[in-house]
Amino acid sequence: SQTIHQWPATLVQPVGSPLSLECTVEGTSNPNLYWYRQAAGRGLQLLFYSVGIGQISSEVPQNLSASRPQDRQFILSSKKLLLSDSGFYLCAWSLGVAGGLHQYFGPGTRLTVT
Amino acid sequence: AQSVTQLDSHVSVSEGTPVLLRCNYSSSYSPSLFWYVQHPNKGLQLLLKYTSAATLVKGINGFEAEFKKSETSFHLTKPSAHMSDAAEYFCVVSEMDSSYKLIFGSGTRLLVRP
């Protein structure tokens, strides 16, 4: 069966510090991968998605970036965090049409920028 | 462009009474629609999905939803609420391009009173 991992589960970082959040998927090949952010009391905002290794699409301008160095690994980064980067970050994967279009979500990372 | 509108930001019901969470969608073609549930500080879990098969879709935990094209609606129902149903619910539509991005509604928080 497929599983999706995210770490760390929680993170407290000062403004201006770097960020690296990691997401890995097991049990499937060539998934579509997604990063979302959920601000307190709000819905989900798609940040990045990837349909293959090295292929990253950005949905919103920001000081975050994403990379996909391996087929089942998706990394969210920042060189300098802002207060507004605080939120709940969710990674997800899907198989597109072959998988029924829905996405499977990881447990999330709670990021607090102080 | 596709979109979803969740008509209620909060719904409060008594335990044992029916649940109705409303969702309307906008799509230029036959959409794929989903309902996800999120418990506090957790990732999202797929409740059910509609992908152009039967219009009445049954999901997990006794939830079901009916796709009504004439009303562009996909309301979520459950005959009898349980305390464990208290969570945030998202109505979602899928983009039908190669990214298969999900477009999320703003969410409905379900409160269940004892």
Short mmCIF file of N, CA and C in Angstrom, two decimals, chain B residues 43-90:
data_model
loop_
_atom_site.label_atom_id
_atom_site.label_comp_id
_atom_site.label_asym_id
_atom_site.label_seq_id
_atom_site.Cartn_x
_atom_site.Cartn_y
_atom_site.Cartn_z
N GLY B 43 -3.98 15.80 8.57
CA GLY B 43 -4.10 15.92 7.13
C GLY B 43 -5.53 15.69 6.69
N LEU B 44 -5.76 15.78 5.38
CA LEU B 44 -7.10 15.61 4.84
C LEU B 44 -7.35 14.16 4.44
N GLN B 45 -8.58 13.71 4.67
CA GLN B 45 -8.97 12.35 4.32
C GLN B 45 -10.12 12.40 3.32
N LEU B 46 -10.00 11.60 2.27
CA LEU B 46 -11.07 11.56 1.27
C LEU B 46 -12.29 10.86 1.85
N LEU B 47 -13.45 11.55 1.78
CA LEU B 47 -14.72 10.96 2.22
C LEU B 47 -15.40 10.21 1.08
N LEU B 48 -15.47 10.87 -0.07
CA LEU B 48 -16.13 10.27 -1.23
C LEU B 48 -15.77 11.07 -2.47
N LYS B 49 -16.07 10.46 -3.64
CA LYS B 49 -15.77 11.15 -4.89
C LYS B 49 -16.83 10.82 -5.94
N TYR B 50 -17.07 11.78 -6.82
CA TYR B 50 -17.95 11.60 -7.96
C TYR B 50 -17.12 11.78 -9.22
N THR B 51 -17.17 10.77 -10.10
CA THR B 51 -16.40 10.85 -11.35
C THR B 51 -17.24 10.38 -12.53
N SER B 52 -18.46 10.88 -12.63
CA SER B 52 -19.39 10.67 -13.74
C SER B 52 -20.00 9.28 -13.79
N ALA B 53 -20.00 8.57 -12.70
CA ALA B 53 -20.72 7.29 -12.64
C ALA B 53 -22.07 7.57 -11.96
N ALA B 54 -22.43 6.81 -10.95
CA ALA B 54 -23.69 7.01 -10.26
C ALA B 54 -23.74 8.39 -9.63
N THR B 55 -24.89 9.05 -9.71
CA THR B 55 -24.99 10.42 -9.17
C THR B 55 -25.08 10.44 -7.65
N LEU B 56 -25.52 9.34 -7.04
CA LEU B 56 -25.54 9.25 -5.58
C LEU B 56 -24.30 8.46 -5.16
N VAL B 57 -23.43 9.13 -4.44
CA VAL B 57 -22.15 8.55 -4.10
C VAL B 57 -22.11 8.27 -2.61
N LYS B 58 -21.74 7.07 -2.25
CA LYS B 58 -21.61 6.72 -0.84
C LYS B 58 -20.15 6.74 -0.45
N GLY B 59 -19.88 7.28 0.74
CA GLY B 59 -18.52 7.37 1.21
C GLY B 59 -18.32 6.65 2.52
N ILE B 60 -17.24 7.03 3.19
CA ILE B 60 -16.93 6.39 4.46
C ILE B 60 -17.73 7.03 5.59
N ASN B 61 -17.82 6.31 6.70
CA ASN B 61 -18.45 6.82 7.92
C ASN B 61 -19.91 7.23 7.74
N GLY B 62 -20.61 6.61 6.78
CA GLY B 62 -22.03 6.86 6.60
C GLY B 62 -22.39 8.10 5.82
N PHE B 63 -21.41 8.81 5.29
CA PHE B 63 -21.67 10.01 4.48
C PHE B 63 -22.02 9.62 3.05
N GLU B 64 -22.82 10.46 2.43
CA GLU B 64 -23.10 10.33 1.02
C GLU B 64 -23.35 11.70 0.41
N ALA B 65 -23.23 11.77 -0.91
CA ALA B 65 -23.45 13.04 -1.61
C ALA B 65 -24.13 12.75 -2.94
N GLU B 66 -24.95 13.69 -3.36
CA GLU B 66 -25.67 13.54 -4.62
C GLU B 66 -25.26 14.61 -5.60
N PHE B 67 -24.83 14.19 -6.78
CA PHE B 67 -24.48 15.11 -7.84
C PHE B 67 -25.74 15.50 -8.60
N LYS B 68 -26.05 16.80 -8.61
CA LYS B 68 -27.23 17.30 -9.33
C LYS B 68 -26.76 18.32 -10.35
N LYS B 69 -26.70 17.89 -11.58
CA LYS B 69 -26.18 18.76 -12.64
C LYS B 69 -27.07 19.97 -12.85
N SER B 70 -28.39 19.77 -12.79
CA SER B 70 -29.32 20.89 -13.03
C SER B 70 -29.19 21.98 -11.99
N GLU B 71 -28.76 21.62 -10.80
CA GLU B 71 -28.60 22.58 -9.72
C GLU B 71 -27.13 22.92 -9.47
N THR B 72 -26.24 22.32 -10.22
CA THR B 72 -24.78 22.44 -10.01
C THR B 72 -24.43 22.30 -8.53
N SER B 73 -24.98 21.26 -7.92
CA SER B 73 -24.74 21.06 -6.49
C SER B 73 -24.15 19.68 -6.21
N PHE B 74 -23.51 19.58 -5.08
CA PHE B 74 -22.91 18.31 -4.63
C PHE B 74 -22.93 18.33 -3.11
N HIS B 75 -24.12 18.33 -2.53
CA HIS B 75 -24.28 18.45 -1.08
C HIS B 75 -23.93 17.15 -0.37
N LEU B 76 -23.33 17.28 0.80
CA LEU B 76 -22.92 16.14 1.62
C LEU B 76 -23.95 15.92 2.73
N THR B 77 -24.36 14.68 2.92
CA THR B 77 -25.36 14.38 3.94
C THR B 77 -24.96 13.16 4.76
N LYS B 78 -25.56 13.10 5.95
CA LYS B 78 -25.43 11.92 6.79
C LYS B 78 -26.69 11.85 7.62
N PRO B 79 -27.32 10.67 7.73
CA PRO B 79 -28.62 10.59 8.41
C PRO B 79 -28.56 10.93 9.90
N SER B 80 -27.44 10.58 10.55
CA SER B 80 -27.37 10.74 12.00
C SER B 80 -25.95 11.12 12.39
N ALA B 81 -25.81 12.31 12.95
CA ALA B 81 -24.48 12.80 13.30
C ALA B 81 -23.94 12.12 14.55
N HIS B 82 -22.63 11.91 14.53
CA HIS B 82 -21.92 11.35 15.68
C HIS B 82 -20.93 12.39 16.16
N MET B 83 -20.62 12.34 17.44
CA MET B 83 -19.67 13.32 17.99
C MET B 83 -18.35 13.32 17.22
N SER B 84 -17.93 12.16 16.75
CA SER B 84 -16.65 12.05 16.04
C SER B 84 -16.69 12.69 14.65
N ASP B 85 -17.88 13.10 14.20
CA ASP B 85 -17.99 13.77 12.90
C ASP B 85 -17.57 15.23 12.96
N ALA B 86 -17.40 15.76 14.16
CA ALA B 86 -17.00 17.16 14.30
C ALA B 86 -15.63 17.37 13.66
N ALA B 87 -15.58 18.23 12.63
CA ALA B 87 -14.36 18.42 11.85
C ALA B 87 -14.63 19.50 10.82
N GLU B 88 -13.64 19.76 9.98
CA GLU B 88 -13.83 20.68 8.85
C GLU B 88 -13.97 19.86 7.59
N TYR B 89 -14.91 20.26 6.75
CA TYR B 89 -15.22 19.53 5.53
C TYR B 89 -14.99 20.43 4.32
N PHE B 90 -14.32 19.87 3.32
CA PHE B 90 -14.00 20.63 2.12
C PHE B 90 -14.63 19.97 0.90
#
